[in-house]
Coordinates of C-alpha atoms in Angstrom, one line a residue:
M1 CA 0.0 0.0 0.0
P2 CA 1.2 3.6 -0.4
R3 CA 3.2 4.7 2.6
A4 CA 3.0 8.3 3.8
R5 CA 5.4 10.2 6.1
S6 CA 4.4 12.7 8.7
I7 CA 5.2 16.3 8.0
S8 CA 4.7 19.7 9.7
T9 CA 1.3 21.1 9.5
T10 CA 2.7 24.2 7.8
F11 CA 2.9 23.8 4.0
A12 CA 2.4 25.9 0.9
T13 CA 0.0 25.2 -1.9
A14 CA 0.4 27.1 -5.1
L15 CA -1.9 26.6 -8.2
V16 CA -1.5 27.3 -11.7
L17 CA -5.1 27.0 -13.1
C18 CA -5.5 28.2 -16.6
G19 CA -8.3 28.4 -19.2
C20 CA -8.8 25.2 -21.1
Y21 CA -9.9 24.3 -24.6
V22 CA -12.0 21.5 -26.1
A23 CA -10.4 19.1 -28.3
G24 CA -12.0 16.3 -30.4
D25 CA -10.4 13.9 -32.7
G26 CA -7.8 16.5 -33.7
D27 CA -10.1 19.6 -33.7
T28 CA -10.5 22.2 -31.0
S29 CA -13.8 24.0 -30.1
G30 CA -15.8 25.3 -27.2
A31 CA -14.4 26.5 -23.9
A32 CA -14.3 25.6 -20.3
T33 CA -13.0 27.4 -17.3
T34 CA -11.1 26.5 -14.1
T35 CA -11.4 28.1 -10.7
A36 CA -9.5 27.8 -7.5
T37 CA -10.7 28.4 -4.0
S38 CA -8.6 31.3 -2.5
A39 CA -7.1 31.8 0.9
T40 CA -8.4 35.0 2.4
S41 CA -8.5 36.6 5.9
S42 CA -11.0 39.0 7.3
A43 CA -10.5 41.8 9.9
T44 CA -12.1 41.7 13.3
G45 CA -13.1 44.6 15.5
D46 CA -9.7 44.7 17.3
G47 CA -7.6 44.9 14.1
S48 CA -6.6 41.2 14.1
T49 CA -7.4 38.8 11.3
T50 CA -9.2 35.6 11.2
D51 CA -8.6 32.6 8.9
A52 CA -10.9 31.8 6.2
P53 CA -11.2 28.2 5.0
G54 CA -8.2 27.4 2.9
C55 CA -5.6 29.0 5.0
P56 CA -3.7 26.1 6.4
S57 CA -0.4 28.0 6.8
P58 CA 0.9 31.7 6.6
I59 CA 1.3 31.8 2.8
A60 CA 0.6 34.8 0.6
G61 CA -3.1 36.0 1.1
C62 CA -3.4 34.4 4.5
P63 CA -2.9 35.7 8.1
C64 CA 0.6 36.1 9.3
G65 CA 1.9 33.4 11.7
P66 CA 3.3 33.9 15.2
G67 CA 5.8 36.7 15.4
D68 CA 4.5 38.2 12.2
T69 CA 6.1 35.3 10.2
C70 CA 5.2 34.1 6.6
V71 CA 6.5 31.2 4.5
D72 CA 7.4 30.7 0.9
G73 CA 8.8 34.1 0.1
A74 CA 5.8 36.1 1.6
V75 CA 6.2 38.9 4.1
C76 CA 3.9 40.2 6.8
A77 CA 2.2 43.5 6.2
G78 CA -0.6 44.6 8.5
G79 CA -1.3 41.1 9.8
T80 CA -1.6 39.6 6.3
C81 CA 1.1 37.7 4.3
V82 CA 1.8 39.4 0.9
A83 CA 4.2 38.5 -1.9
D84 CA 7.7 39.8 -1.3
P85 CA 8.3 42.7 -3.6
G86 CA 10.7 41.7 -6.4
T87 CA 9.7 38.0 -6.0
T88 CA 7.3 36.3 -8.4
G89 CA 4.8 34.6 -6.0
P90 CA 2.8 31.5 -6.5
G91 CA 0.2 31.8 -9.1
T92 CA 1.6 34.9 -10.7
S93 CA 3.5 35.5 -13.9
T94 CA 6.0 37.9 -15.4
D95 CA 5.6 36.9 -19.0
G96 CA 1.8 36.6 -19.4
S97 CA 1.9 32.8 -19.6
G98 CA 0.0 32.2 -16.4
D99 CA 2.9 30.2 -14.8
T100 CA 5.2 31.3 -12.2
T101 CA 8.8 31.5 -13.3
T102 CA 11.0 32.7 -10.4
G103 CA 11.1 32.9 -6.7
P104 CA 10.7 30.2 -4.0
A105 CA 8.0 27.5 -4.5
A106 CA 7.4 28.6 -8.1
C107 CA 5.2 26.8 -10.5
G108 CA 6.6 26.5 -14.1
N109 CA 10.3 26.3 -13.1
G110 CA 10.5 22.6 -13.9
V111 CA 11.2 21.6 -10.3
A112 CA 8.6 19.6 -8.3
E113 CA 8.8 21.0 -4.7
P114 CA 7.1 19.2 -1.8
G115 CA 3.9 21.1 -0.7
L116 CA 3.5 22.8 -4.1
L117 CA 0.5 22.0 -6.2
C118 CA 0.9 23.1 -9.8
L119 CA -1.7 22.2 -12.5
G120 CA -1.4 22.8 -16.2
E121 CA -4.1 23.7 -18.7
P122 CA -7.1 21.3 -18.6
T123 CA -8.1 19.8 -22.1
I124 CA -11.2 18.1 -23.2
L125 CA -11.3 14.9 -25.3
M126 CA -14.3 13.5 -27.0
M127 CA -14.7 9.7 -26.1
G128 CA -18.2 8.4 -27.1
A129 CA -21.8 8.3 -25.9
A130 CA -22.1 8.7 -22.1
P131 CA -18.7 7.5 -20.7
S132 CA -19.4 6.0 -17.4
D133 CA -16.0 4.9 -16.2
L134 CA -12.3 5.0 -17.3
A135 CA -9.0 3.6 -16.6
L136 CA -5.3 4.3 -17.3
G137 CA -2.8 1.5 -18.3
N138 CA -0.1 0.5 -20.6
V139 CA -2.1 -1.1 -23.5
D140 CA 0.5 -0.9 -26.4
G141 CA 3.6 -1.7 -24.5
D142 CA 5.5 1.6 -24.7
P143 CA 6.2 3.6 -21.6
A144 CA 3.3 5.9 -21.9
L145 CA -0.1 5.4 -20.1
D146 CA -3.1 4.9 -22.4
L147 CA -6.7 5.9 -21.8
V148 CA -9.9 3.8 -22.1
T149 CA -13.5 4.6 -21.2
V150 CA -16.6 2.6 -21.4
N151 CA -19.5 4.4 -23.1
R152 CA -22.9 3.3 -21.7
D153 CA -25.1 4.6 -24.5
D154 CA -23.2 3.1 -27.5
A155 CA -22.0 -0.1 -25.8
Q156 CA -18.3 0.5 -26.6
L157 CA -14.9 0.7 -25.1
A158 CA -13.1 3.8 -26.4
L159 CA -9.3 3.7 -26.6
R160 CA -6.8 6.5 -27.0
L161 CA -3.1 5.7 -26.9
G162 CA -0.8 8.1 -24.8
D163 CA 1.9 10.0 -26.5
G164 CA 4.1 10.2 -23.3
A165 CA 3.8 14.0 -23.2
G166 CA 0.4 14.3 -21.6
G167 CA -1.6 13.9 -24.9
F168 CA -3.5 11.2 -26.5
G169 CA -4.0 9.9 -30.1
V170 CA -7.0 9.2 -32.1
R171 CA -10.0 7.3 -30.7
T172 CA -10.5 3.7 -31.4
A173 CA -13.8 2.0 -30.4
Y174 CA -14.6 -1.7 -29.5
A175 CA -17.9 -3.4 -29.0
T176 CA -18.8 -4.4 -25.3
G177 CA -21.7 -5.9 -23.5
L178 CA -25.0 -4.0 -23.2
A179 CA -24.9 -0.7 -21.2
P180 CA -21.3 -0.9 -19.9
V181 CA -20.8 1.1 -16.7
A182 CA -17.4 0.1 -15.5
V183 CA -14.0 -1.0 -16.9
T184 CA -10.9 -2.4 -15.3
L185 CA -7.5 -3.3 -16.8
G186 CA -5.2 -6.4 -16.2
D187 CA -3.4 -9.3 -17.8
Y188 CA -6.0 -12.1 -17.4
D189 CA -4.4 -14.7 -19.6
A190 CA -0.8 -14.1 -18.6
D191 CA 0.4 -13.3 -22.1
G192 CA 2.1 -10.2 -21.1
H193 CA -0.4 -7.9 -22.8
T194 CA -2.9 -5.6 -21.0
D195 CA -6.5 -6.7 -21.4
A196 CA -9.8 -4.9 -20.5
V197 CA -12.9 -6.2 -18.7
T198 CA -16.0 -4.1 -19.1
V199 CA -19.1 -4.4 -16.8
G200 CA -22.4 -4.8 -18.8
S201 CA -25.2 -3.6 -16.6
G202 CA -27.8 -4.4 -19.2
A203 CA -27.0 -8.1 -19.4
N204 CA -25.5 -8.9 -16.0
T205 CA -22.1 -9.8 -17.6
V206 CA -18.6 -8.9 -17.9
S207 CA -16.9 -8.8 -21.3
W208 CA -13.2 -9.7 -21.8
L209 CA -11.3 -7.7 -24.4
R210 CA -8.0 -9.4 -25.1
G211 CA -5.1 -7.0 -25.6
A212 CA -2.5 -7.4 -28.3
S213 CA 1.1 -6.2 -28.7
N214 CA 0.0 -3.5 -31.2
G215 CA -2.2 -1.8 -28.7
S216 CA -5.6 -3.1 -29.9
F217 CA -8.3 -5.4 -28.4
T218 CA -10.2 -8.4 -29.7
A219 CA -13.4 -10.0 -28.2
G220 CA -12.6 -12.7 -25.7
G221 CA -16.0 -13.7 -24.4
D222 CA -18.6 -12.8 -21.9
F223 CA -18.9 -14.1 -18.3
A224 CA -21.9 -14.0 -15.9
T225 CA -22.0 -11.7 -12.9
G226 CA -24.6 -11.2 -10.2
M227 CA -27.6 -8.9 -10.7
G228 CA -27.0 -5.3 -11.3
P229 CA -23.2 -5.1 -11.7
V230 CA -22.0 -1.4 -11.3
A231 CA -18.2 -1.5 -10.5
A232 CA -15.1 -3.7 -10.9
A233 CA -11.4 -3.9 -10.0
S234 CA -8.5 -6.2 -10.9
S235 CA -5.5 -7.7 -9.1
D236 CA -3.8 -11.0 -8.8
F237 CA -5.9 -12.1 -5.8
A238 CA -4.8 -15.8 -6.1
S239 CA -1.1 -15.0 -6.3
D240 CA -0.7 -17.2 -9.5
G241 CA 0.5 -14.6 -12.0
R242 CA -2.9 -14.0 -13.6
D243 CA -5.0 -10.9 -12.7
D244 CA -8.5 -11.7 -11.4
V245 CA -11.6 -9.6 -11.3
V246 CA -14.0 -8.5 -8.5
V247 CA -17.4 -7.1 -9.4
V248 CA -20.0 -5.2 -7.3
N249 CA -23.6 -6.5 -7.8
S250 CA -25.9 -3.7 -6.6
T251 CA -29.2 -5.6 -7.0
D252 CA -28.3 -8.8 -5.2
N253 CA -26.1 -7.1 -2.6
T254 CA -22.9 -9.1 -3.3
V255 CA -19.4 -8.7 -4.6
G256 CA -18.4 -11.5 -6.9
V257 CA -14.8 -12.7 -7.6
L258 CA -13.9 -14.2 -10.9
L259 CA -10.6 -16.0 -10.7
A260 CA -8.6 -16.0 -13.9
M261 CA -8.2 -19.5 -15.5
K262 CA -7.6 -20.7 -19.0
V263 CA -11.2 -19.7 -19.9
P264 CA -10.0 -17.1 -18.7
F265 CA -12.4 -16.9 -15.8
A266 CA -14.0 -19.4 -13.5
A267 CA -17.5 -18.9 -12.4
M268 CA -18.1 -16.0 -10.2
V269 CA -17.9 -16.7 -6.4
P270 CA -20.3 -14.3 -4.5
Y271 CA -19.8 -12.7 -1.1
A272 CA -22.7 -11.0 0.6
V273 CA -22.3 -7.3 1.6
G274 CA -24.6 -4.5 2.6
A275 CA -27.6 -3.2 0.8
T276 CA -27.2 -1.6 -2.6
P277 CA -23.4 -1.7 -2.9
R278 CA -22.1 0.9 -5.3
G279 CA -18.3 1.5 -4.9
L280 CA -15.3 -0.7 -4.6
A281 CA -11.6 -0.3 -3.6
L282 CA -8.6 -2.6 -3.0
A283 CA -6.3 -1.9 -0.1
D284 CA -4.1 -3.9 2.3
V285 CA -6.0 -3.0 5.5
T286 CA -4.3 -5.6 7.6
D287 CA -0.7 -4.9 6.4
D288 CA -0.1 -8.5 5.7
G289 CA 0.7 -8.1 2.1
D290 CA -2.8 -9.4 0.9
L291 CA -5.3 -7.2 -0.8
D292 CA -8.7 -6.7 1.0
L293 CA -11.9 -5.4 -0.4
L294 CA -13.7 -2.2 0.6
V295 CA -17.2 -1.8 -0.5
A296 CA -19.5 1.3 -0.3
N297 CA -23.0 0.1 0.7
A298 CA -25.2 3.0 -0.4
G299 CA -28.4 1.5 0.9
A300 CA -26.9 0.5 4.3
D301 CA -24.9 3.7 5.0
S302 CA -21.9 1.6 5.7
I303 CA -18.5 0.6 4.4
G304 CA -18.0 -3.2 4.1
L305 CA -14.6 -4.8 4.6
L306 CA -13.7 -8.3 3.3
L307 CA -10.3 -9.6 4.3
G308 CA -8.3 -11.5 1.6
N309 CA -6.0 -14.4 2.2
G310 CA -3.8 -14.1 -0.8
L311 CA -5.2 -17.3 -2.4
G312 CA -8.2 -15.8 -4.0
L313 CA -10.6 -16.1 -1.1
F314 CA -12.1 -13.5 1.1
G315 CA -13.7 -13.5 4.6
A316 CA -17.2 -12.5 5.5
A317 CA -18.0 -8.8 5.2
V318 CA -17.7 -6.7 8.4
S319 CA -19.6 -3.4 8.2
F320 CA -18.7 0.0 9.6
P321 CA -21.2 2.9 9.7
V322 CA -20.7 6.2 7.8
G323 CA -22.9 8.9 6.7
D324 CA -25.8 9.0 4.2
E325 CA -25.5 6.9 1.1
P326 CA -21.8 6.3 0.5
R327 CA -21.2 6.1 -3.3
A328 CA -17.5 5.4 -3.6
V329 CA -14.7 4.4 -1.5
A330 CA -10.8 4.5 -1.6
G331 CA -8.2 2.9 0.5
G332 CA -4.6 3.8 1.6
D333 CA -2.6 5.1 4.5
V334 CA -3.8 8.6 5.0
N335 CA -2.2 9.3 8.6
G336 CA 1.3 8.0 8.1
D337 CA 1.1 5.1 10.5
G338 CA 1.8 2.5 7.9
L339 CA -1.7 1.0 8.1
G340 CA -4.5 0.9 5.5
D341 CA -7.4 3.3 6.0
A342 CA -10.7 4.0 4.1
I343 CA -12.2 7.1 2.7
A344 CA -15.8 7.3 1.4
V345 CA -17.8 10.0 -0.4
E346 CA -21.5 10.3 0.6
G347 CA -24.6 11.6 -1.1
S348 CA -24.8 14.3 1.4
G349 CA -21.6 15.9 0.0
S350 CA -19.2 14.7 2.8
I351 CA -16.1 12.5 2.7
T352 CA -15.7 10.3 5.7
R353 CA -12.4 8.9 7.0
L354 CA -12.1 5.6 8.8
L355 CA -8.6 4.8 10.2
G356 CA -7.4 1.1 10.1
N357 CA -5.9 -0.5 13.1
G358 CA -3.9 -3.1 11.2
L359 CA -5.9 -5.9 12.8
G360 CA -8.7 -6.0 10.3
S361 CA -10.9 -3.3 11.7
L362 CA -11.7 0.4 11.0
G363 CA -12.2 3.1 13.5
A364 CA -15.0 5.6 14.0
A365 CA -16.0 7.7 11.0
L366 CA -14.8 11.3 10.8
P367 CA -16.6 13.4 8.2
F368 CA -15.4 16.4 6.1
A369 CA -17.8 18.5 4.2
T370 CA -16.7 19.0 0.5
A371 CA -18.7 18.2 -2.7
V372 CA -22.0 18.5 -4.2
G373 CA -23.4 15.1 -5.3
P374 CA -20.0 13.3 -5.3
T375 CA -19.7 10.1 -7.3
D376 CA -16.1 9.1 -7.2
L377 CA -12.7 9.9 -5.5
A378 CA -9.0 9.1 -5.7
L379 CA -6.2 9.1 -3.1
V380 CA -3.0 10.4 -4.6
D381 CA -0.1 12.5 -3.5
L382 CA -1.0 15.7 -5.4
D383 CA 1.6 18.1 -4.0
V384 CA 4.4 15.4 -3.8
D385 CA 4.9 15.9 0.0
G386 CA 4.7 12.2 0.8
D387 CA 1.0 12.3 2.1
L388 CA -2.0 11.0 0.2
D389 CA -4.3 13.8 -0.9
L390 CA -7.9 13.6 -2.3
V391 CA -9.5 14.2 -5.6
V392 CA -13.4 14.1 -5.3
V393 CA -15.6 14.1 -8.3
S394 CA -18.4 16.6 -7.6
T395 CA -21.2 15.9 -10.1
G396 CA -23.6 18.3 -8.8
D397 CA -21.5 21.4 -9.7
A398 CA -19.4 19.8 -12.4
T399 CA -16.1 20.2 -10.6
L400 CA -13.1 18.3 -9.3
R401 CA -12.4 19.1 -5.6
L402 CA -8.8 18.9 -4.6
L403 CA -8.0 18.4 -0.9
T404 CA -4.6 18.2 0.6
N405 CA -3.6 16.1 3.6
D406 CA -1.8 17.6 6.6
G407 CA 0.1 14.4 7.2
G408 CA -2.3 13.2 9.9
G409 CA -5.3 12.4 7.8
T410 CA -7.0 15.8 8.0
F411 CA -8.1 17.2 4.6
V412 CA -8.5 20.8 3.4
E413 CA -9.9 21.8 0.1
V414 CA -7.5 23.9 -1.8
A415 CA -8.9 24.1 -5.4
Q416 CA -11.8 23.3 -7.8
I417 CA -11.4 22.5 -11.4
V418 CA -14.4 22.8 -13.7
T419 CA -15.1 19.7 -15.8
G420 CA -17.5 18.7 -18.5
V421 CA -21.1 18.0 -17.9
T422 CA -21.9 15.3 -15.3
P423 CA -18.4 14.2 -14.3
I424 CA -18.7 10.7 -12.9
A425 CA -15.3 8.9 -12.5
I426 CA -11.7 9.8 -11.9
A427 CA -8.3 8.2 -12.8
T428 CA -4.9 9.3 -11.9
G429 CA -1.4 8.5 -13.3
D430 CA 1.8 10.0 -14.7
L431 CA 0.9 10.9 -18.3
D432 CA 4.1 12.8 -19.3
G433 CA 6.8 10.9 -17.4
D434 CA 7.7 13.8 -14.9
E435 CA 6.8 11.6 -11.9
L436 CA 3.9 14.0 -11.0
P437 CA 0.3 12.8 -10.7
D438 CA -2.1 13.9 -13.5
L439 CA -5.9 13.6 -13.5
V440 CA -8.4 12.3 -16.0
C441 CA -12.2 12.6 -15.4
A442 CA -15.0 11.0 -17.3
N443 CA -17.9 13.4 -18.1
Q444 CA -20.9 11.4 -18.8
G445 CA -23.2 14.3 -19.8
S446 CA -20.9 15.7 -22.4
N447 CA -19.4 12.5 -23.9
T448 CA -15.9 13.6 -22.9
V449 CA -12.9 13.3 -20.6
T450 CA -11.2 16.2 -18.8
V451 CA -7.3 15.8 -18.7
V452 CA -5.3 17.9 -16.2
V453 CA -1.6 17.5 -16.4
S454 CA 0.5 18.6 -13.4
D455 CA 3.1 21.4 -14.3
A456 CA 6.1 21.7 -12.1

């Protein structure tokens, strides 16, 4: 599992958030905008200042620290930190480019600095009718990550090969099962090529698309799931060199494991979970080297935990209460203790943290208010400080919410990025080889994905 280190609670977050353009299969049209939450302070009656949300440290635009101190090149003036004269501060530009070019903690200088969040110009790619899920993986065998979506309304998987510089090539489409709503990547036949499995909600099946060395897919067959499949994930659960698949079945309240065989899948083995499961994540909660399952039970207001044994089997689900209607879940070490934790997003707009104890149990839920109608989330170190941060897909206001981690598992929203219509799923990965995390979001209502490449 990702390991995080503890850091001081004072850190700087600088944003480069530019305008974006809309790109189709080689053409550009339309427009979108990106906004960032700002760190502000307000005066009180006695002349002091009070922190507004988004001021986790005395950076430019925030109240001064003890002894009138500021960080990252800012100086204290009248109780508020301001950019040091003669220094290009975070988020400013001297050449009209929108990037910072000089000074400490500068975006655009090509140097990734811990605690500094720098985002490039978002782009939009057309993918197909109602993309419902997406994944990043190496499909064609070169070093660059490639992009796939499943498009619910045209029953297709869409593939764009990555160019290694943050861009993607032309779109290629492959037929899937009826009404695909989820996709996962893995090598299920152990031939060294990346395959895809799509979840067909219209036929209660998964479809295997077999990968080839030239970065294409061929139909490999359909396999039965439970009723109402809505999500899937892949890993080598049986430790036999073949990736396996686990599927969330929302109608019959199960998760089903399909172990890879020569077929390539054996019949699904179901495990009972809570009511109306919707989200799924893999995490080593017990720190034993074996992946466990985390399930968001929307109808039971709980997170289910099923412990894996490394041989393809899982224990009975144990439920942990959270807030209203959890829709997605992610797993990772968020407080730096080396143990797997769980983060869920809820219909109420909150995210909820449950810390693991390393013994197969999760602690009490701690909520943080954040999004409007959240549908998905990702744990990723956005500002390369060693701590797992959060990206939340906020469908209700068509944004990505970025929340940084203070090192102890407390999250503060620092930015919002406007997406296409009805964003529904998020994937992260290094698209341009600079060892910084980049973001890709599926926009179901506009038939697109939004790509945001980090810019050191």
